Structures are given as structure tokens and as C-alpha cells.
Short mmCIF file of C-alpha atoms and ligand atoms in Angstrom, two decimals:
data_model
loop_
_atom_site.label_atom_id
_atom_site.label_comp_id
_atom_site.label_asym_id
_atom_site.label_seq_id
_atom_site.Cartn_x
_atom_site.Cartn_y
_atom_site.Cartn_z
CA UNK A 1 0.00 0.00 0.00
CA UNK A 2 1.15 3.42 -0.90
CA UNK A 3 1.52 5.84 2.45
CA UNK A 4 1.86 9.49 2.24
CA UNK A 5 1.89 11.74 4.86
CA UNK A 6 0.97 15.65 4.60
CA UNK A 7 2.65 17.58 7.20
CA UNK A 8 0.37 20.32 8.32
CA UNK A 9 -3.29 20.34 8.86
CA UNK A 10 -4.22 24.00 7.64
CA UNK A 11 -5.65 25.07 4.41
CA UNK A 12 -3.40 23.85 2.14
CA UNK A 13 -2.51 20.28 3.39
CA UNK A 14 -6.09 18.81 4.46
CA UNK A 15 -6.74 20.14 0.69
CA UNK A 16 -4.17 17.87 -0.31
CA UNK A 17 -5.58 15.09 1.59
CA UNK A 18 -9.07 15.15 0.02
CA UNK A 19 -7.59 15.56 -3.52
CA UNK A 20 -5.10 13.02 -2.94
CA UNK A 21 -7.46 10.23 -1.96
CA UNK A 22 -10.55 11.73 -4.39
CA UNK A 23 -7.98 11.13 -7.18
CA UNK A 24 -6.82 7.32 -6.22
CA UNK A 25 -8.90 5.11 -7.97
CA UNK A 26 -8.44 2.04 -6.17
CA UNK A 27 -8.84 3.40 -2.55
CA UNK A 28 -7.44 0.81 -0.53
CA UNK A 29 -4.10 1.37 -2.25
CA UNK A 30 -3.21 4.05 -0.40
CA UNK A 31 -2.95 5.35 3.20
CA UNK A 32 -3.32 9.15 3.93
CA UNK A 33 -1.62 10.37 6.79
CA UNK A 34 -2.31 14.18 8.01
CA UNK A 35 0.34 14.81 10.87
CA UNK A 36 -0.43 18.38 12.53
CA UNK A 37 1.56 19.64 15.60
CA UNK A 38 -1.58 21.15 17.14
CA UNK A 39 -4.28 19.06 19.40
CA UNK A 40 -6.55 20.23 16.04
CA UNK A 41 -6.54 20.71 12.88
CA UNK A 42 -7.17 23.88 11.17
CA UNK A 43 -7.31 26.56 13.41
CA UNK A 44 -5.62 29.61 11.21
CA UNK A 45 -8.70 28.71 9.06
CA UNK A 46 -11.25 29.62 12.28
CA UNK A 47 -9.75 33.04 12.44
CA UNK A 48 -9.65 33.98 8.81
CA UNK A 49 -11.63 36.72 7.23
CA UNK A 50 -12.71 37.90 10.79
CA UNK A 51 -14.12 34.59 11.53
CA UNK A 52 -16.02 34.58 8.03
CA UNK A 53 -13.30 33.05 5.73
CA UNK A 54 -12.65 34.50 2.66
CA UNK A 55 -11.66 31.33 0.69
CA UNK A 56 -10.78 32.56 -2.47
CA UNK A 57 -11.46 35.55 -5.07
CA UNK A 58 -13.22 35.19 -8.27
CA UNK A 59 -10.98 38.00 -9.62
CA UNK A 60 -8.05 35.97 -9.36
CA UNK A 61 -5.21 37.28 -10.96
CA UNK A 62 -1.71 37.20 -11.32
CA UNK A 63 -1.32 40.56 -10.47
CA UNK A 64 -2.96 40.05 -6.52
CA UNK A 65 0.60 37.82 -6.10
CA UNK A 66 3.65 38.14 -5.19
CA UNK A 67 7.15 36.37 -4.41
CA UNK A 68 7.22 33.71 -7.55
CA UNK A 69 3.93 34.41 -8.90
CA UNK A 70 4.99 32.56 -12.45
CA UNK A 71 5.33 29.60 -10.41
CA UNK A 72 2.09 30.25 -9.02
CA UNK A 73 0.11 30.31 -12.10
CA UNK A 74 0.16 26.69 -13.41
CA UNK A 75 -1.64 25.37 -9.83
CA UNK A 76 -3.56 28.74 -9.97
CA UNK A 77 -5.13 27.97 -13.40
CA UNK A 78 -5.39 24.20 -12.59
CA UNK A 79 -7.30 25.10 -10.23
CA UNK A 80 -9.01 28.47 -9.97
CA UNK A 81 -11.87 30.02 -8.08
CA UNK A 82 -14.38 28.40 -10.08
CA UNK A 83 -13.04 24.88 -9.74
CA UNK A 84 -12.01 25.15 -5.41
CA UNK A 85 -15.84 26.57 -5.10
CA UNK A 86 -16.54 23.30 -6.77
CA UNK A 87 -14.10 21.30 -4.45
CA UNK A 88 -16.21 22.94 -2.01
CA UNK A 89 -19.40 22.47 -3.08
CA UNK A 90 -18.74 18.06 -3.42
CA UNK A 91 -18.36 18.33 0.09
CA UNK A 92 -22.09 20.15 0.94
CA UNK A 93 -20.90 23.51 1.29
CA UNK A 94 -22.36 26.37 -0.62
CA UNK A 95 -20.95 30.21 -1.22
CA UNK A 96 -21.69 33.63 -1.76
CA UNK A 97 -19.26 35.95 -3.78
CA UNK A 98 -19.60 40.01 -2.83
CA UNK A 99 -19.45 42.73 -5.13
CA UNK A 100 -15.17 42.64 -5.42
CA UNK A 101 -15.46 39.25 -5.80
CA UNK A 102 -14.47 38.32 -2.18
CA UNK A 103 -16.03 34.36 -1.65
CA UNK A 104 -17.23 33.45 1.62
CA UNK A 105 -19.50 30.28 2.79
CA UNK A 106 -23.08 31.04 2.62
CA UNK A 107 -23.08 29.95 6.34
CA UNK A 108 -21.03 33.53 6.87
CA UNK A 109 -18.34 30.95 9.68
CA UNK A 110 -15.04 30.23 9.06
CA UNK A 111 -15.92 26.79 11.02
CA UNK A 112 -17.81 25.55 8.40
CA UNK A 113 -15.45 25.53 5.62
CA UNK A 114 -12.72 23.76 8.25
CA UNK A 115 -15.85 21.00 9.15
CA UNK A 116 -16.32 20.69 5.31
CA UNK A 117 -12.74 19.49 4.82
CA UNK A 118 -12.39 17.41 8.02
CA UNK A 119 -15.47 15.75 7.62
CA UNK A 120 -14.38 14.77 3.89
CA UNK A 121 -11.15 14.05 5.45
CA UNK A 122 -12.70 11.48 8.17
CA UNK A 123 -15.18 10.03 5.12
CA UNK A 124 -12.08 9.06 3.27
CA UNK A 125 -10.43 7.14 5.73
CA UNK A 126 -7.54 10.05 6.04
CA UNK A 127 -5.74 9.40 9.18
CA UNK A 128 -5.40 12.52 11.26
CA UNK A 129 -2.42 12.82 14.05
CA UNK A 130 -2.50 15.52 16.15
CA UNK A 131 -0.12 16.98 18.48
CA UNK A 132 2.55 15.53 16.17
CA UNK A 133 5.57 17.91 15.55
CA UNK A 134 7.51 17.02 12.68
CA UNK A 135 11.22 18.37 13.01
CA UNK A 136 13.13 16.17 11.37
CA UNK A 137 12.63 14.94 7.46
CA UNK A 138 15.09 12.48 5.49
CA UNK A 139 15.35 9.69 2.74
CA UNK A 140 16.08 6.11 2.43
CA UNK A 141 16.51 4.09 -0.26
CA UNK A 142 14.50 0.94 -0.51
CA UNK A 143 13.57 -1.71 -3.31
CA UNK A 144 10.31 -0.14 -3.69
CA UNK A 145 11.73 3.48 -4.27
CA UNK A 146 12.82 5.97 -2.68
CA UNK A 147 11.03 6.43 1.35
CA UNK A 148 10.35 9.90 3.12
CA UNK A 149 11.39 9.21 6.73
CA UNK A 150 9.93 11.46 9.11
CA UNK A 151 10.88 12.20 12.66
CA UNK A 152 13.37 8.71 12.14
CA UNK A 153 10.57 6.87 12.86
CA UNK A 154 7.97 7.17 10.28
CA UNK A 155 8.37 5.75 6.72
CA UNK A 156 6.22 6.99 3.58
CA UNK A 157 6.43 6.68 0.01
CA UNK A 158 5.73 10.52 -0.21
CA UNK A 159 5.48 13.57 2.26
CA UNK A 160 4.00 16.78 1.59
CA UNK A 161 5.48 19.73 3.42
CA UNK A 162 2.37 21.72 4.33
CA UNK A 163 3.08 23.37 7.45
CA UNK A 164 2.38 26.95 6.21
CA UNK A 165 5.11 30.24 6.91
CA UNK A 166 5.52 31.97 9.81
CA UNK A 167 2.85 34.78 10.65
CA UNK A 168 0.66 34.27 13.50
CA UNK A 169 2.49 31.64 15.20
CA UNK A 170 -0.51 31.32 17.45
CA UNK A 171 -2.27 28.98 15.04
CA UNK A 172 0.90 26.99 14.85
CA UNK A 173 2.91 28.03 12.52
CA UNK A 174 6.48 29.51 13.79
CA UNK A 175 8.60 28.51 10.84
CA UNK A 176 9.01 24.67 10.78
CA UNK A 177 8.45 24.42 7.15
CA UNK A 178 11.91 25.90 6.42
CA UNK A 179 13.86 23.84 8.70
CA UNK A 180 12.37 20.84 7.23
CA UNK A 181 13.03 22.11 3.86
CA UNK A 182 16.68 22.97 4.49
CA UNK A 183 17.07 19.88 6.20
CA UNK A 184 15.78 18.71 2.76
CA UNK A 185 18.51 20.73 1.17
CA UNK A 186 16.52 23.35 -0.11
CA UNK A 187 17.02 26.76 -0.43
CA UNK A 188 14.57 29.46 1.85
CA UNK A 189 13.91 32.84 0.40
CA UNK A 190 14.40 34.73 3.86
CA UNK A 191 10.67 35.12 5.39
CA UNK A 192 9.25 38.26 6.16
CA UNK A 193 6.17 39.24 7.99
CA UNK A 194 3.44 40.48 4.90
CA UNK A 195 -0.22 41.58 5.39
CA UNK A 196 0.55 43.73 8.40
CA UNK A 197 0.32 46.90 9.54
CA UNK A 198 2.98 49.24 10.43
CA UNK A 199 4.85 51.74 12.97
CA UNK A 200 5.49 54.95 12.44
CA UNK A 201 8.13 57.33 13.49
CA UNK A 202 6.90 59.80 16.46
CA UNK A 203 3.36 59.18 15.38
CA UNK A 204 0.47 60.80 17.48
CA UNK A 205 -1.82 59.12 19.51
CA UNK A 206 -4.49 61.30 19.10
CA UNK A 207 -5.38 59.69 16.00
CA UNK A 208 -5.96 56.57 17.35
CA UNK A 209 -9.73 54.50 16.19
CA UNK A 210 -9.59 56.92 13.32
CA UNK A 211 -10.62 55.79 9.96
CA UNK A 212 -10.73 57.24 6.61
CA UNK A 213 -10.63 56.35 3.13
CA UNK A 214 -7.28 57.55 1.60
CA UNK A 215 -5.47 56.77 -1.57
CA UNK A 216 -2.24 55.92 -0.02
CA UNK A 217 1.84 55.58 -2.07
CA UNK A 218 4.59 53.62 -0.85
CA UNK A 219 7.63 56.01 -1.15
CA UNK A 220 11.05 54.56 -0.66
CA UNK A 221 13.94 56.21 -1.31
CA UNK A 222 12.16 58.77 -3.12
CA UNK A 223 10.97 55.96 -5.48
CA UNK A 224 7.10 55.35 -5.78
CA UNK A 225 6.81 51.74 -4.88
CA UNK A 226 3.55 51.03 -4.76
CA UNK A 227 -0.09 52.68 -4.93
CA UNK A 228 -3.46 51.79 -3.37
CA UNK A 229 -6.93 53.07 -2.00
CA UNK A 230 -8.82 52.41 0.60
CA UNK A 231 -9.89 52.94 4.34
CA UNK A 232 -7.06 53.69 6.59
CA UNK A 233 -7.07 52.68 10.06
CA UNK A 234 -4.88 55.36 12.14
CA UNK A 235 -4.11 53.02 15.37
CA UNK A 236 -1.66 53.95 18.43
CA UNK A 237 1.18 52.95 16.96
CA UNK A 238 0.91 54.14 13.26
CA UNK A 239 -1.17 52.83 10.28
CA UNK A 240 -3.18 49.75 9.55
CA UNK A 241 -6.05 48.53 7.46
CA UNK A 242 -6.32 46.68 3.78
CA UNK A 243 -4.20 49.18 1.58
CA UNK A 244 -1.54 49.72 4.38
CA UNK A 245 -1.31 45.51 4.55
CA UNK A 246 -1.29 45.20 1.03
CA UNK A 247 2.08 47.38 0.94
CA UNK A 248 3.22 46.15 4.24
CA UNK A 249 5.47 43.09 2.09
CA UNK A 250 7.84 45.96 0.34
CA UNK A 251 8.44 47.47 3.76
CA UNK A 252 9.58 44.27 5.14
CA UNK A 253 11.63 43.26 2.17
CA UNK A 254 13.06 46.76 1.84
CA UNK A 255 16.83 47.28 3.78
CA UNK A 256 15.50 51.10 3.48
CA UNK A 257 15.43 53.49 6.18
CA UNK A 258 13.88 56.15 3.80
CA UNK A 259 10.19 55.25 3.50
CA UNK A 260 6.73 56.63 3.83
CA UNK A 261 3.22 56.50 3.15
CA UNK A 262 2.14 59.24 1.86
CA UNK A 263 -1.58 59.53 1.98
CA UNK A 264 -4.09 61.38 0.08
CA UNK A 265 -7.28 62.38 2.90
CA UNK A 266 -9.53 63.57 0.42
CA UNK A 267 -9.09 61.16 -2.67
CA UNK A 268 -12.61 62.35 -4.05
CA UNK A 269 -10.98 65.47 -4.90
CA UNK A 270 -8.18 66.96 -6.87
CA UNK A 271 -5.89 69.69 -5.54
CA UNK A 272 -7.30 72.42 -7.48
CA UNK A 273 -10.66 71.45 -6.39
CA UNK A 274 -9.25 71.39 -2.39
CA UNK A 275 -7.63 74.87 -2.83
CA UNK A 276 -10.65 76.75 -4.31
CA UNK A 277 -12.19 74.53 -1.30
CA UNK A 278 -10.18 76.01 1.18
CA UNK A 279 -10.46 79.69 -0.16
CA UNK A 280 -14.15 79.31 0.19
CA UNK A 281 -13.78 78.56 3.58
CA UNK A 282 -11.53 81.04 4.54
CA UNK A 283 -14.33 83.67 2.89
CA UNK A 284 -17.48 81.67 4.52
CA UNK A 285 -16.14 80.53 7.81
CA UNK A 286 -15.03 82.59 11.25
CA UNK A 287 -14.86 79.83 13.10
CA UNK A 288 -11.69 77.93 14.46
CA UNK A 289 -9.23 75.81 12.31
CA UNK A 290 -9.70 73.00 14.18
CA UNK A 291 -13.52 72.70 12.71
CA UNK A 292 -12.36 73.69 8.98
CA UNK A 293 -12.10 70.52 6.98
CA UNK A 294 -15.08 68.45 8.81
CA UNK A 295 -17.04 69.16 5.93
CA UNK A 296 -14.71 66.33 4.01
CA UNK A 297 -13.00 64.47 6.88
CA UNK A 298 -12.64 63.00 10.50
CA UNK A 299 -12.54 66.02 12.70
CA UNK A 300 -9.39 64.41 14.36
CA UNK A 301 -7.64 64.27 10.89
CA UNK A 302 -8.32 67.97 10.71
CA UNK A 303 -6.53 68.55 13.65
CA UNK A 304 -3.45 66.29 12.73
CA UNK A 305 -3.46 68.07 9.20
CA UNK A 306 -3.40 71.49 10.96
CA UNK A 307 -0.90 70.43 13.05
CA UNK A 308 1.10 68.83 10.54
CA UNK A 309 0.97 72.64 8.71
CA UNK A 310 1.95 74.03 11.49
CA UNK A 311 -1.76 76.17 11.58
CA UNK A 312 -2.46 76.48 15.39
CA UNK A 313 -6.12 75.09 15.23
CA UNK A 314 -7.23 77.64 17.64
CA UNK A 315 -6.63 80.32 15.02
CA UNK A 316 -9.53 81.55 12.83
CA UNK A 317 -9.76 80.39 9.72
CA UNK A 318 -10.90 83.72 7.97
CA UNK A 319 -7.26 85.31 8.93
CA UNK A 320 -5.27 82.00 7.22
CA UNK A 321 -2.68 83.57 4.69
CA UNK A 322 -2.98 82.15 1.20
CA UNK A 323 0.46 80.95 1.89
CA UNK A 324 -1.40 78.35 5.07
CA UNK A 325 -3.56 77.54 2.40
CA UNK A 326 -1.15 76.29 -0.08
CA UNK A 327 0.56 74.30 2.76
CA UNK A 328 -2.52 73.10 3.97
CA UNK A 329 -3.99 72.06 0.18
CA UNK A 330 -0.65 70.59 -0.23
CA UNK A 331 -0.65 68.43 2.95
CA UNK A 332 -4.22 67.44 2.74
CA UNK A 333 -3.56 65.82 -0.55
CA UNK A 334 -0.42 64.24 0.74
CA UNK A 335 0.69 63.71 4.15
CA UNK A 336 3.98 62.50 4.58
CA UNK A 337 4.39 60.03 7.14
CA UNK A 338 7.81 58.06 8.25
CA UNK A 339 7.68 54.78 8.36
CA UNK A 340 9.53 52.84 11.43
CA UNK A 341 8.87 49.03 10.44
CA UNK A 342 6.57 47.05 9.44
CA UNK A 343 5.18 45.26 12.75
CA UNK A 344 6.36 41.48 13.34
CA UNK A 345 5.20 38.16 12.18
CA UNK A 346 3.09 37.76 15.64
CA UNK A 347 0.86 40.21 13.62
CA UNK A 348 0.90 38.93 10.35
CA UNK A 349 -1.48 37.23 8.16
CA UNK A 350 0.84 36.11 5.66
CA UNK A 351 4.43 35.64 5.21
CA UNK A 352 6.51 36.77 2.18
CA UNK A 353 9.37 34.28 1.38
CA UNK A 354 9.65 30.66 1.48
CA UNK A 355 10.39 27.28 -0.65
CA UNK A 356 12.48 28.32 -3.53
CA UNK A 357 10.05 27.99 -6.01
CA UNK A 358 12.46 27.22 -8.74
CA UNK A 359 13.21 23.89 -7.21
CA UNK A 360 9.93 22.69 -7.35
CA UNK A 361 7.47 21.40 -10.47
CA UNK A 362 4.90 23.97 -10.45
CA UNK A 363 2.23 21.17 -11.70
CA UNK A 364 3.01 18.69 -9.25
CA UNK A 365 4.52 20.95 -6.27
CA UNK A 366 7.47 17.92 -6.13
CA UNK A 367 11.21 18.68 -5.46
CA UNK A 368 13.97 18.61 -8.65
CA UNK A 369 16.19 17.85 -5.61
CA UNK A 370 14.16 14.85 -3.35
CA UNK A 371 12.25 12.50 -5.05
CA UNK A 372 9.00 12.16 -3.37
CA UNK A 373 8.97 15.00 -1.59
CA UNK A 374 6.33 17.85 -2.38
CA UNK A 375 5.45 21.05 -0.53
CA UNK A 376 2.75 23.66 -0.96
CA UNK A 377 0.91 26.41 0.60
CA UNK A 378 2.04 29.69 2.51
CA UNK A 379 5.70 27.43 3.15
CA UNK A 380 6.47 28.69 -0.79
CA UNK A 381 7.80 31.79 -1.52
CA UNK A 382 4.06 33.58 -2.84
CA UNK A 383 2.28 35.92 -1.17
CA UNK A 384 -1.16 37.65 -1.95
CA UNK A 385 -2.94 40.52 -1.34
CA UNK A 386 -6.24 41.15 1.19
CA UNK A 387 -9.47 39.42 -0.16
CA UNK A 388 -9.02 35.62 -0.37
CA UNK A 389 -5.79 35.25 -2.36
CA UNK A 390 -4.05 33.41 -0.10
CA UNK A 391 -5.91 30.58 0.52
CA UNK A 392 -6.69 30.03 -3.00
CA UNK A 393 -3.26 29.71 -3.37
CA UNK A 394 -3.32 27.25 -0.32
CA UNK A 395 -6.15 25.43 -1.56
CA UNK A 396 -4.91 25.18 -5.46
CA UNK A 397 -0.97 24.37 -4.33
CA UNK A 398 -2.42 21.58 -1.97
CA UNK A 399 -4.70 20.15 -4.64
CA UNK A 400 -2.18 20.01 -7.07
CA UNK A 401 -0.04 18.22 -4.85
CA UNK A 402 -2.51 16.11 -4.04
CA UNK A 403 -4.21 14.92 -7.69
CA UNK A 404 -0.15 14.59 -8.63
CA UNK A 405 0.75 11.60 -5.86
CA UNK A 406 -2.79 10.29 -6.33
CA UNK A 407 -2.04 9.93 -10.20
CA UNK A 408 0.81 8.46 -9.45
CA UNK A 409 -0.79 5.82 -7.74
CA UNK A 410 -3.29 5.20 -10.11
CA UNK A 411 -0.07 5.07 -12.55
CA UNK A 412 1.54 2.77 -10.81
CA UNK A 413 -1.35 0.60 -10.39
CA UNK A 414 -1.89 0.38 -14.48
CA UNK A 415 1.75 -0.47 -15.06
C1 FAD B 1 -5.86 36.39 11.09
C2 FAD B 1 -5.71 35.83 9.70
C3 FAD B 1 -6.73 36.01 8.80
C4 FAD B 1 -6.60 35.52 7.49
N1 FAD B 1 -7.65 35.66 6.64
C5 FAD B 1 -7.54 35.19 5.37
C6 FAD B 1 -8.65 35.25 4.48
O1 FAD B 1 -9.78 35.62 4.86
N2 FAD B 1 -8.46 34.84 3.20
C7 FAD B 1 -7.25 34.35 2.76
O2 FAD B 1 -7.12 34.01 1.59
N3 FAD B 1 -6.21 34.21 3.61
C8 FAD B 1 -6.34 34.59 4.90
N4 FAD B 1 -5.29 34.44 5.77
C9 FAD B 1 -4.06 33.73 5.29
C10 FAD B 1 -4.32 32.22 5.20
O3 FAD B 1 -4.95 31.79 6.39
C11 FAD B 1 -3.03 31.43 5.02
O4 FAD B 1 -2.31 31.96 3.93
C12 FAD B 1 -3.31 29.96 4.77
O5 FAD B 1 -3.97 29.40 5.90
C13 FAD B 1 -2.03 29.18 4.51
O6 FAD B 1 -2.34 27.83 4.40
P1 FAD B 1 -1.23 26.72 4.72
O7 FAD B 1 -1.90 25.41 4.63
O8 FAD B 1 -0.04 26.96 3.89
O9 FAD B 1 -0.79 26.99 6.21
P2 FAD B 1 -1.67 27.00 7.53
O10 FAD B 1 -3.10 27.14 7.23
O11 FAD B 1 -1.02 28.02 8.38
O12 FAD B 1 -1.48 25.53 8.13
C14 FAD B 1 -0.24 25.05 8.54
C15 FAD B 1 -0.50 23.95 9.56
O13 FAD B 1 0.74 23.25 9.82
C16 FAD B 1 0.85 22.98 11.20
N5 FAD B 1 2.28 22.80 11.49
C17 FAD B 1 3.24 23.74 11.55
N6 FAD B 1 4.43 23.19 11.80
C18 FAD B 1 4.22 21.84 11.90
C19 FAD B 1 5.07 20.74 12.14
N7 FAD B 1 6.39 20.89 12.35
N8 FAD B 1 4.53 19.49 12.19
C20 FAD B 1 3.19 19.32 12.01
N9 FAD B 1 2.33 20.35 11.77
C21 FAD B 1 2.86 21.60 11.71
C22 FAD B 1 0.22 24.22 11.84
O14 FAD B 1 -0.17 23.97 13.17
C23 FAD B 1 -0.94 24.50 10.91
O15 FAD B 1 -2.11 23.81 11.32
C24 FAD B 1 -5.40 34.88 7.09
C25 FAD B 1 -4.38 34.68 8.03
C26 FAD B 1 -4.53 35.14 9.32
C27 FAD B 1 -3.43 34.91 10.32
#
């Protein structure tokens, strides 16, 4: 009998597992093995999308990855949206796409796309270990082929390095998937954290539970790196929400000191239309400067802005010179702000880095170096952006992985 194990219960390997042994057509040839350090399976999966899981995107693109997104595209078109919804769907459970596309189960809980996979899992006769730690990965020869042996002690035919990156080590993953690979002989793009938000340099408190849609540029070095829009969250220790996140990767990535955001507070206008704004409010309005702008914006913004311009916001605003409102035009439309770090894996949702891709098929997910030995999911070096990216590449990578060993079987069988 053929044995694999997948090492890793998350996203990407129990979607290996169902493939895997959905694909073998002569089930009692094989033996499925799921080894996952935790006492469960899954539970990154209960937290994503706030608890509603976003498990894919039907806008999926290249473009939403990053890291070795050529790599990523045979799995991705393999297996896109259309055909994990399916996946899904076999298994009883049903979804609802919003208006950017964003899937989630029509249940609205995270819990019930995990339950769909383990309860698939358990149907198939996949063996599930849990509190097993893999930390040590090897090869043997043997007259059958070459054998994956696992913690010295456990011998398969094939092992699938699922065991995800390195953000939000709560939920079990702190790394292990590069040791294992090393220990493979493979080479790690360095991880960073990705999806995160980030500290700024001296930046007020005050500011703090703000929100406020922005169009917001990644400046380093001077350079324009990248360009987004959407609602900023202003938090205690700098900036966070969807289009910080989504740049968060090239400040982890970059050796830079020189960066900022610099973010646009009124996006819905353009700079002439903010100065001739401002000059009607300076004609209209005798009223303080801390009150000026709350006509467009968070009142607290205002204040920051003013500050920022170095208007006291106790002044009126019919005596501003024409030279505050230039400043103040100009700053509305973009605020400068320095960038410290981006904030550590603990906070992360994904990681950027990983598995080489380049050593790996990117039909099958198996190693040009180790026979037998495949690996997929968050552990590879691709990243993507907010709104369900991220496990579609989980889900597609493990899939792929998993229809590969189980045609291998079948292969095998006809020979
Ligand atoms: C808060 C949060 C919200 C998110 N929301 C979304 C979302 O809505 N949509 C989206 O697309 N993506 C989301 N993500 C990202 C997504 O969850 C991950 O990219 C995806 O789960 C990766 O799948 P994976 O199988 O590679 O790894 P994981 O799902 O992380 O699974 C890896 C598993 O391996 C186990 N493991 C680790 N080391 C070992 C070992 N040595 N031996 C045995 N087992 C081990 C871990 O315990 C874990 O169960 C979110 C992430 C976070 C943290």
C-alpha cells in the first residue's frame, strides 16, 4: 500500500488530503496520513476573514501575487476560483461571492469551511495525528523506491510539506516548514512578515480608532513603490487597514530606512478642487481651524493636518494667509508620514518568502532535488494581497499536490 503523509493540517494540506485520496482510484491502495503539531486541525482557518473566511477571489489574478507568482500560475489555473468553489461544493458547502469578488461560505463561519474538509477528510479514511511535531525529514533508499522518513521513525512513500510560513504563530505556525526544507537541502527565500500593519516614526496618539478612506503611495527612497486606495485605520502605533497591509510586504523586504506613506485624505478630490475649497472657507467661515475641513474628513484628521501645517487650530480660519492655504492644500492631498517598520510576524497574516520555487514542479509541487517530496501552501515563496488570495493559493498548491501523488498511484497501479 502506498503511504503518504501531509505535514500540516491548515488550508493547504487537508486540501491535499481530500484531492489526494478523491484522485486514487483504487482506494485501498493508499494510506493518507495528516500529521499536525496542534491538538486540532485547522485553526488559522477559524480566524480567517474575521471569523467569516474569505476562501478565495473570483478575480483571481496574477497581479494580486507576489514572491514567484509565475510559479504560481500553473496550480492557480489548474485550479481556480471556479473549480475550489466546486471542491467545495462536493463536500455540501455552498458560497456567496460580494461585489469585489471576495467568496465566503453562505453559512457567513469560518468553522464551516474547516468541518467541510475534516469531515471529507474522516469520510475518506484520512488518518489525522495531532499533536505531532515534525522536526526532522530524510530519505532512504529501498527496493520499492525511494522512502520519506519522518521524525526517524515514520516511513512513507511521499510527504508533503504543508506546514504553512511563519505569521501568527498562534495557530501553529512559527517557521518549521523551512527547517524541514533545508534539512531537505533546499534553499529558503528569507521570510518576512506580509499583510501587516505598520509603525510609524513619532506618530500621534491622538489619532488613534480613526478611519478614513485615503489613496495611499509607498515612497522609498524617493521611489514610488507602490499605490493603493482604501480605508485607513490610524491606530496607536501608526497605520493599519487593507491598503496599508497590502504594501506592508515591500516594507519588510526593503533594507531602506527612507520610506513613507504618503496619503491622500480627500481622494474624491483633486488639488485644485481642495484649494478653491479652502479659499471658500476662509471667505465663509469665522470659526476655528480645528472645525475647517469636517465638511470632508474626520474632525481628528483635521486637527493632525493642521498640526502637521503648522496652523495652530485655535486660530480663525478667515485670517489664514494664502500661503497656510497652499501648505494646507498641499498636505491634505499628501501627508507625509515616516515609516519605522513594518510590525512582526506575531501580527501577520501572511508571510513573504519561502520554498524556492524554482526547485519545485509547479504542476506537481514535487522537489527537482528529493524524489517524493512535495510542498505547498504559505511554506512557498508567494504571497497575496487582502481578499481571499491566499488561501486560493493554499487550496490550489495543496490540490495540485494532491491529484499529482494520487495519479501516481493510479499510474503505478496500471503499469
Ligand atoms: C488572522 C488571519 C486572517 C486571514 N484571513 C484570510 C482570508 O480571509 N483569506 C485568505 O485568503 N487568507 C487569509 N489568511 C491567510 C491564510 O490563512 C493562510 O495563507 C493559509 O492558511 C495558509 O495555508 P497553509 O496550509 O499553507 O498553512 P496553515 O493554514 O497556516 O497551516 C499550517 C499547519 O501546519 C501545522 N504545522 C506547523 N508546523 C508543523 C510541524 N512541524 N509538524 C506538524 N504540523 C505543523 C500548523 O499547526 C498549521 O495547522 C489569514 C491569516 C490570518 C493569520
Amino acid at each position: 500500500m502506498f503511504k503518504a503523509a501531509i505535514i500540516g493540517g491548515g488550508a493547504s494540506g487537508l486540501a491535499c488530503a481530500v484531492e489526494l485520496v478523491n484522485t486514487v482510484k483504487n482506494k485501498d491502495d493508499v494510506s493518507v496520513c495528516v500529521l499536525e503539531k496542534l491538538p486540532r486541525v485547522g485553526k488559522k482557518l477559524l480566524v480567517t476573514g474575521n471569523g467569516r473566511c474569505n476562501l478565495t477571489n473570483l478575480n483571481t489574478g496574477l497581479s494580486a501575487y507576489r514572491g514567484d507568482r509565475e510559479f504560481a500560475e500553473t496550480a492557480l489555473s489548474h485550479f481556480p476560483p471556479e473549480s475550489n468553489i466546486k471542491f467545495f461544493n462536493a463536500m455540501g458547502l455552498y458560497t456567496r461571492a460580494d461585489e469585489e469578488g471576495r467568496v465566503y461560505p453562505l453559512s457567513n463561519q469560518a468553522s464551516s469551511v474547516l468541518d467541510a474538509l475534516r469531515f471529507e477528510c474522516a469520510r475518506l479514511g484520512v488518518h489525522t495525528i495531532c499533536d505531532y511535531r515534525a522536526v526532522h525529514i530524510k530519505t532512504a533508499d529501498s527496493a520499492s523506491g525511494q522512502k520519506i522518513i519522518i521524525n526517524n521513525r515514520e516511513r512513507f512513500d511521499a510527504a508533503v510539506i504543508a506546514c504553512g510560513g511563519k505569521a501568527a504563530k498562534v495557530h501553529g505556525t512559527d517557521g518549521d516548514s523551512y527547517d524541514l526544507l533545508k534539512m531537505a537541502g533546499h534553499r529558503v527565500i528569507p521570510p518576512v512578515p506580509a499583510l501587516v500593519s505598520l509603525n510609524c516614526e513619532n506618530f500621534t496618539k491622538a489619532l488613534k480608532g480613526v478611519r478614513s478612506v485615503c489613496k495611499v503611495k509607498l515612497i522609498i527612497d524617493g521611489g514610488q513603490v507602490y499605490e493603493n486606495y482604501g480605508e485607513v485605520q490610524f491606530t496607536d502605533y501608526g497605520l493599519s487597514g487593507i491598503p496599508i497591509m497590502q504594501l506592508s510586504r515591500f516594507v519588510s523586504v526593503s533594507p531602506s530606512n527612507d520610506i513613507y506613506v504618503a496619503l491622500d485624505t480627500a481622494p474624491d478630490f483633486d488639488s485644485a478642487q481642495i484649494r478653491k475649497y479652502l479659499a471658500r472657507r476662509r471667505e465663509a467661515d469665522r470659526g476655528l481651524c480645528e472645525n475647517m475641513l469636517g465638511g470632508i474628513m474626520h474632525k481628528q484628521l483635521c486637527i493632525e493636518l493642521m498640526k502637521e501645517c503648522s496652523i495652530a487650530v485655535n486660530s480663525r480660519v478667515n485670517e489664514l494667509s494664502d500661503c497656510d492655504l497652499e501648505r494646507l492644500a498641499a498636505t491634505i492631498k499628501n501627508w507625509k508620514i515616516k515609516i519605522k517598520n513594518a510590525r512582526g510576524f506575531d501580527f501577520a497574516q501572511v508571510t513573504a518568502g519561502g520554498a524556492d520555487c524554482s526547485q519545485f514542479d509547479s504542476a506537481t509541487m514535487e522537489s527537482k532535488l528529493v524524489k517524493n517530496l512535495y510542498c505547498c501552501g504559505e511554506a512557498m515563496n508567494i504571497d497575496g494581497d487582502c481578499g481571499g488570495y491566499n488561501l486560493q493559493w493554499a487550496f490550489s498548491s495543496g490540490r495540485a499536490a494532491g491529484r499529482a501523488i494520487g495519479e501516481r498511484i493510479n499510474n503505478a497501479e496500471n503499469k
